[in-house]
XYZ file of C-alpha atoms in Angstrom:
431
model
C 0.000 0.000 0.000
C 1.324 3.410 -0.883
C 2.375 5.580 2.030
C 0.828 8.534 0.258
C -2.654 7.044 0.415
C -5.259 8.289 2.846
C -4.207 8.206 6.477
C -7.799 7.703 7.622
C -7.613 4.477 9.590
C -11.250 3.486 9.041
C -10.826 3.888 5.281
C -7.647 1.794 5.383
C -9.398 -1.028 7.246
C -12.344 -0.960 4.841
C -9.981 -1.033 1.856
C -8.083 -4.033 3.232
C -11.220 -5.988 4.152
C -12.897 -5.427 0.788
C -9.663 -6.336 -1.015
C -9.357 -9.551 0.999
C -12.968 -10.456 0.181
C -12.268 -9.921 -3.503
C -9.112 -12.068 -3.356
C -10.854 -14.940 -1.566
C -13.735 -14.820 -4.051
C -11.262 -15.054 -6.925
C -9.522 -17.972 -5.206
C -12.798 -19.878 -4.954
C -13.323 -19.321 -8.670
C -9.887 -20.716 -9.527
C -9.529 -24.173 -11.071
C -7.239 -25.394 -8.295
C -9.616 -24.512 -5.450
C -12.660 -25.794 -7.341
C -10.864 -29.100 -7.842
C -10.019 -29.255 -4.126
C -13.500 -28.562 -2.766
C -15.230 -30.820 -5.306
C -13.069 -33.807 -4.380
C -15.445 -35.929 -2.283
C -12.623 -38.166 -1.083
C -10.627 -35.266 0.332
C -11.076 -34.874 4.078
C -9.336 -33.098 6.937
C -9.198 -33.507 10.705
C -8.872 -29.782 11.325
C -8.611 -26.495 9.471
C -6.383 -23.526 10.250
C -7.848 -20.357 8.757
C -6.616 -16.780 8.768
C -9.247 -14.787 10.643
C -9.065 -11.431 8.886
C -10.390 -12.494 5.430
C -13.920 -13.308 6.535
C -14.839 -15.357 3.466
C -12.103 -17.890 4.270
C -14.528 -19.289 6.860
C -16.457 -20.813 3.932
C -14.020 -23.732 4.164
C -15.258 -24.407 7.699
C -18.797 -24.900 6.397
C -17.677 -27.029 3.461
C -15.567 -29.482 5.467
C -17.425 -29.374 8.805
C -14.379 -30.093 10.961
C -12.911 -28.212 13.943
C -11.489 -24.843 12.935
C -8.724 -22.870 14.584
C -8.562 -19.321 13.339
C -5.343 -17.366 13.645
C -4.897 -13.633 13.614
C -1.626 -11.749 13.278
C -3.507 -8.540 14.091
C -4.914 -7.274 17.374
C -8.487 -7.977 18.439
C -11.092 -5.938 16.611
C -14.405 -5.390 18.365
C -16.289 -7.892 16.220
C -13.639 -10.550 16.816
C -13.693 -9.970 20.569
C -17.485 -10.308 20.622
C -17.341 -13.430 18.458
C -15.079 -15.145 21.004
C -16.681 -13.630 24.112
C -13.675 -11.482 25.066
C -14.038 -8.032 26.587
C -14.623 -5.339 23.963
C -14.571 -2.153 26.066
C -13.370 0.411 23.524
C -11.573 2.633 26.066
C -10.019 0.085 28.435
C -9.129 -2.308 25.598
C -8.924 -0.178 22.444
C -9.027 -1.723 19.012
C -5.730 -1.350 17.124
C -6.851 1.429 14.790
C -6.551 4.482 17.022
C -3.928 7.186 16.737
C -3.678 7.536 20.513
C -5.333 6.134 23.626
C -3.276 7.259 26.640
C -4.073 10.396 28.668
C -6.910 11.333 26.339
C -8.776 14.605 26.456
C -12.566 14.487 26.462
C -12.608 15.316 22.749
C -10.058 12.594 21.924
C -12.113 10.072 23.901
C -15.251 11.046 21.982
C -13.329 10.792 18.687
C -12.058 7.295 19.514
C -15.506 6.081 20.561
C -17.003 7.559 17.376
C -14.382 5.890 15.166
C -14.931 2.601 16.960
C -18.705 2.830 16.544
C -18.625 3.912 12.893
C -16.212 1.137 11.957
C -18.200 -1.446 13.907
C -21.523 -0.680 12.244
C -19.930 -0.217 8.827
C -18.260 -3.599 9.309
C -21.456 -5.404 10.268
C -24.054 -3.703 8.119
C -22.035 -3.097 4.954
C -19.128 -5.516 4.714
C -21.088 -8.400 6.235
C -23.886 -7.820 3.754
C -21.381 -7.727 0.890
C -19.638 -10.926 2.035
C -22.959 -12.737 2.363
C -23.804 -11.731 -1.189
C -20.496 -13.187 -2.394
C -20.919 -16.476 -0.492
C -24.458 -16.943 -1.809
C -23.331 -16.097 -5.325
C -20.619 -18.751 -5.074
C -22.502 -21.503 -3.237
C -26.195 -20.746 -3.576
C -28.851 -18.850 -1.658
C -29.040 -21.489 1.073
C -25.502 -20.790 2.245
C -25.638 -19.684 5.914
C -24.682 -16.260 7.204
C -20.909 -15.743 7.230
C -20.963 -14.479 10.823
C -22.715 -17.660 11.908
C -20.080 -19.783 10.175
C -17.189 -17.779 11.612
C -18.698 -17.962 15.068
C -18.285 -21.736 15.157
C -14.491 -21.505 15.413
C -13.038 -23.752 18.107
C -10.114 -21.500 18.994
C -8.564 -18.203 18.018
C -4.768 -18.084 17.933
C -3.767 -14.481 18.494
C -0.235 -13.395 17.603
C -0.089 -10.697 20.244
C 1.147 -10.719 23.833
C -1.328 -9.984 26.619
C 0.912 -7.083 27.732
C 0.440 -5.580 24.262
C -3.334 -5.913 24.688
C -3.598 -4.363 28.184
C -4.267 -7.727 29.848
C -7.674 -7.933 28.211
C -9.999 -10.458 29.925
C -10.545 -13.256 27.435
C -11.854 -16.836 27.495
C -9.751 -19.979 27.207
C -10.708 -20.201 23.543
C -8.407 -17.249 22.775
C -4.744 -18.261 22.898
C -1.940 -15.686 22.831
C 0.990 -16.803 20.683
C 3.154 -13.705 20.517
C 6.440 -14.396 18.757
C 5.402 -17.706 17.209
C 7.136 -16.619 14.007
C 10.397 -16.128 15.864
C 13.181 -18.613 15.221
C 16.754 -19.308 16.360
C 19.027 -16.732 14.781
C 20.969 -17.760 11.728
C 24.270 -16.492 10.447
C 24.110 -13.251 8.508
C 25.225 -13.099 4.881
C 28.976 -12.561 4.838
C 28.849 -9.040 3.363
C 26.400 -7.857 6.042
C 28.394 -9.525 8.810
C 31.559 -7.724 7.683
C 29.704 -4.410 7.327
C 28.302 -4.640 10.852
C 31.525 -5.882 12.433
C 33.565 -3.034 10.917
C 31.135 -0.225 11.791
C 33.098 1.131 14.756
C 30.436 3.685 15.783
C 27.553 1.270 15.368
C 24.747 0.902 12.841
C 21.260 2.355 12.465
C 18.774 0.006 10.799
C 15.717 1.471 9.066
C 12.857 -0.454 7.488
C 9.273 0.646 6.918
C 7.988 -2.891 6.481
C 6.644 -4.913 3.579
C 3.181 -3.343 3.262
C 4.339 0.149 2.354
C 6.532 1.670 -0.330
C 8.958 4.102 1.307
C 9.785 5.611 -2.091
C 6.218 6.992 -2.161
C 6.780 9.026 0.998
C 6.484 12.801 0.485
C 9.681 14.059 -1.144
C 10.261 16.420 1.775
C 10.169 13.477 4.206
C 12.692 11.553 2.085
C 15.006 14.577 2.018
C 14.775 14.891 5.810
C 15.765 11.230 6.176
C 18.791 11.502 3.858
C 19.961 14.840 5.308
C 19.835 13.576 8.877
C 21.578 10.290 8.056
C 24.390 12.258 6.379
C 24.928 14.238 9.610
C 25.180 11.208 11.908
C 28.437 9.392 12.797
C 26.799 5.976 12.349
C 26.538 3.679 9.367
C 22.987 3.041 8.181
C 21.312 -0.035 6.722
C 18.215 1.123 4.854
C 15.530 -1.119 3.354
C 14.233 0.782 0.311
C 12.079 -0.266 -2.629
C 13.783 1.812 -5.293
C 16.595 4.222 -5.985
C 17.235 6.644 -3.135
C 17.959 10.122 -4.458
C 20.713 11.884 -2.531
C 21.880 8.709 -0.814
C 24.639 9.610 1.703
C 27.943 7.710 1.733
C 27.260 6.175 5.149
C 23.979 4.576 3.989
C 23.810 1.067 2.512
C 20.535 0.528 0.631
C 19.032 -2.892 -0.104
C 15.534 -4.069 -1.035
C 15.570 -6.746 1.657
C 17.379 -7.581 4.896
C 17.218 -10.688 7.124
C 15.671 -8.450 9.756
C 15.385 -10.786 12.726
C 18.981 -11.982 12.345
C 20.210 -8.459 11.682
C 18.642 -6.988 14.817
C 20.516 -9.530 16.912
C 23.905 -8.055 16.010
C 25.390 -6.116 18.961
C 26.360 -3.154 16.756
C 22.734 -2.268 15.950
C 22.079 0.930 17.910
C 18.475 1.699 16.984
C 15.721 0.352 14.755
C 13.776 2.987 12.790
C 10.520 1.236 11.992
C 6.998 1.800 10.744
C 5.759 0.100 13.911
C 4.415 -3.174 12.542
C 3.559 -5.817 15.124
C 6.057 -8.418 13.903
C 8.839 -5.839 13.635
C 8.030 -4.697 17.167
C 8.279 -8.257 18.507
C 11.592 -8.810 16.707
C 13.013 -5.584 18.152
C 11.906 -6.565 21.660
C 13.402 -10.046 21.303
C 16.693 -8.441 20.234
C 16.620 -5.700 22.876
C 16.935 -2.919 20.277
C 15.251 0.445 21.090
C 12.977 2.032 18.524
C 12.203 5.203 16.620
C 8.827 4.875 14.918
C 7.339 6.479 11.829
C 3.849 4.881 11.674
C 2.059 4.799 8.326
C -0.761 2.223 8.292
C -3.536 0.566 10.333
C -2.243 -0.713 13.694
C 1.129 1.014 13.548
C -0.064 4.017 15.557
C -1.435 1.607 18.160
C 1.890 -0.228 18.396
C 3.965 2.935 18.565
C 1.721 4.374 21.268
C 2.696 1.291 23.270
C 6.369 2.098 22.598
C 5.752 5.374 24.413
C 3.835 3.656 27.199
C 6.655 1.210 27.966
C 9.322 3.841 27.158
C 11.075 1.611 24.641
C 11.041 4.090 21.775
C 9.943 7.430 20.347
C 6.979 7.995 18.033
C 7.193 10.484 15.161
C 4.650 11.612 12.548
C 5.590 11.971 8.896
C 3.326 15.003 8.450
C 5.130 16.982 11.174
C 8.621 15.520 10.728
C 11.556 17.940 10.702
C 15.318 17.505 10.561
C 15.667 18.395 14.234
C 12.878 16.060 15.391
C 14.257 13.130 13.429
C 17.877 13.688 14.439
C 17.088 14.377 18.102
C 14.906 11.261 18.341
C 17.664 9.025 16.975
C 20.337 10.569 19.205
C 18.089 10.424 22.275
C 17.238 6.742 21.863
C 20.903 5.864 21.300
C 22.383 7.992 24.103
C 19.686 7.477 26.755
C 20.420 3.990 28.076
C 16.969 3.765 29.687
C 15.363 2.945 26.310
C 17.523 -0.138 25.835
C 17.129 -1.091 29.505
C 13.333 -0.794 29.249
C 13.071 -2.927 26.123
C 15.293 -5.608 27.661
C 13.073 -5.586 30.764
C 9.952 -5.880 28.578
C 11.573 -8.773 26.713
C 12.157 -10.539 30.023
C 8.503 -10.084 31.021
C 7.151 -11.253 27.671
C 9.406 -14.283 27.347
C 8.965 -15.576 30.911
C 6.432 -18.254 29.944
C 6.108 -21.960 30.830
C 5.989 -22.795 27.105
C 7.185 -21.303 23.871
C 4.468 -19.931 21.595
C 4.928 -22.879 19.235
C 4.666 -25.428 22.060
C 1.483 -23.728 23.265
C -0.014 -23.806 19.765
C 0.761 -27.518 19.407
C -0.673 -28.353 22.850
C -3.980 -26.567 22.206
C -4.277 -28.026 18.713
C -3.948 -31.546 20.103
C -6.384 -30.666 22.901
C -9.081 -29.640 20.410
C -8.463 -32.700 18.239
C -8.907 -34.938 21.276
C -11.678 -33.180 23.213
C -13.300 -30.619 20.945
C -13.719 -27.058 22.210
C -17.290 -26.669 23.476
C -16.054 -26.669 27.072
C -13.839 -23.658 26.264
C -16.642 -21.560 24.812
C -17.512 -18.380 26.711
C -21.176 -17.602 27.497
C -20.744 -14.250 25.746
C -19.451 -15.770 22.497
C -21.436 -14.561 19.462
C -23.779 -12.663 21.742
C -25.339 -9.606 20.121
C -24.067 -6.392 21.667
C -27.605 -5.372 22.679
C -27.976 -8.615 24.635
C -24.428 -8.409 26.044
C -25.080 -4.968 27.501
C -28.556 -6.002 28.781
C -30.217 -3.167 26.871
C -33.626 -4.816 27.282
C -33.185 -4.701 31.057
C -31.829 -1.150 30.910
C -34.765 0.065 28.824
C -37.204 -1.796 31.095
C -35.766 -0.102 34.192
C -35.752 3.285 32.456
C -39.349 2.749 31.303
C -40.451 1.786 34.818
C -38.661 4.844 36.192
C -40.298 7.162 33.643
C -43.745 5.613 34.179
C -43.273 5.920 37.951
C -42.390 9.600 37.601
C -45.462 10.161 35.413
C -47.712 8.343 37.917
C -46.257 10.285 40.853
C -46.611 13.530 38.927
C -50.219 12.733 38.032
C -50.959 11.715 41.631
C -49.383 14.890 43.017
C -51.273 16.978 40.477
C -54.525 15.279 41.481
C -53.796 15.778 45.198
C -52.849 19.421 44.643
C -55.996 19.904 42.601
C -58.117 18.454 45.414
C -56.281 20.550 48.022
C -56.904 23.708 46.009
C -60.618 22.841 45.674
C -60.884 22.255 49.427
C -59.109 25.539 50.220
C -61.345 27.410 47.818
C -64.448 25.969 49.500
C -63.105 26.903 52.937
C -62.338 30.444 51.778
C -65.772 30.816 50.210
C -67.456 29.532 53.354
C -65.458 31.958 55.524
C -66.342 34.816 53.206
C -70.092 34.214 53.414
C -69.948 33.590 57.148
């Protein structure tokens, strides 16, 4: 996705979801998938399905076997409600907010509004569209997509509970932060030599795989190159094209073995877009961060950098030479940033199992026992039922009716009192 595209988070989410629906629909139309699903002899014991593309849950209905959904993204409100996890939009914000700490009243209202608009747009527009696609592919009798998705046995969530504010969640939601992490491998020889011979250390900058840094505003690119030229460090820069004005101390490549690279002791700071996987890799390597968020959950992640004091968050629209340079120098020179990220790593990794071991254990558990006993009472419960709106409206109605009755009674009593007083006054007057 271009970094110059709209920065409206709700629009970004809608774009991604509609694109995923289109891609899954095209997959179902492909010869290979049609051959797979029409093979009556093909069977499975379990399905693993990515949660975010909603139409992928069609496979669950076709094969009617236990399904474990996995999500490399944070919990959205609809997902939390589907599994019966807490969905309080202030205490446990969805990962598409620009900020959520120390909010003003107006910022709180803005976040609640964004949450509400996205939620209802998601359910009443995208759900309707996905149901149309599923019925077009498999006939009008195909059940509602939300109903199919709601039958998932487990949700594997690639996020640590500390990254999700210790959200209350049922046993059917399993945190597997860092499951993609592996034992470090040797770096390519040229990179190893480059890092080993960088006597002042190395800055590593990558804006991820879902954005094109070359499409950043030209002024932002010039700020980056000017600042790098002023610093005494070598720089490894992941870039998708030719970098105009590339300083001598900057080595540009289209790809780096990021996880292995971050483990080198000469890496001083990681300048990142703030993606979740990049964040986990930086924490595992104990490398402090300078963030330039661009898309979706990256503002959420970089807000957490600030919260745990493991990095500094910048904004491309307000970026200046001084801000960029000072942020890099501060994170490198202030040892508290590295100390804080090492402490956070210790907290996140102190687990009785690795993420992979936990995933294997729960998979075998579901294969052996099923998952009905793990299901939360609130799973798939409509928000109006979850918040007991019927009870709330009943109590409010009783209260209003009671006020009306009391008011009518008082009016009647006052009317009678006035009549009595008038009669007494008239009697006294004639007497």
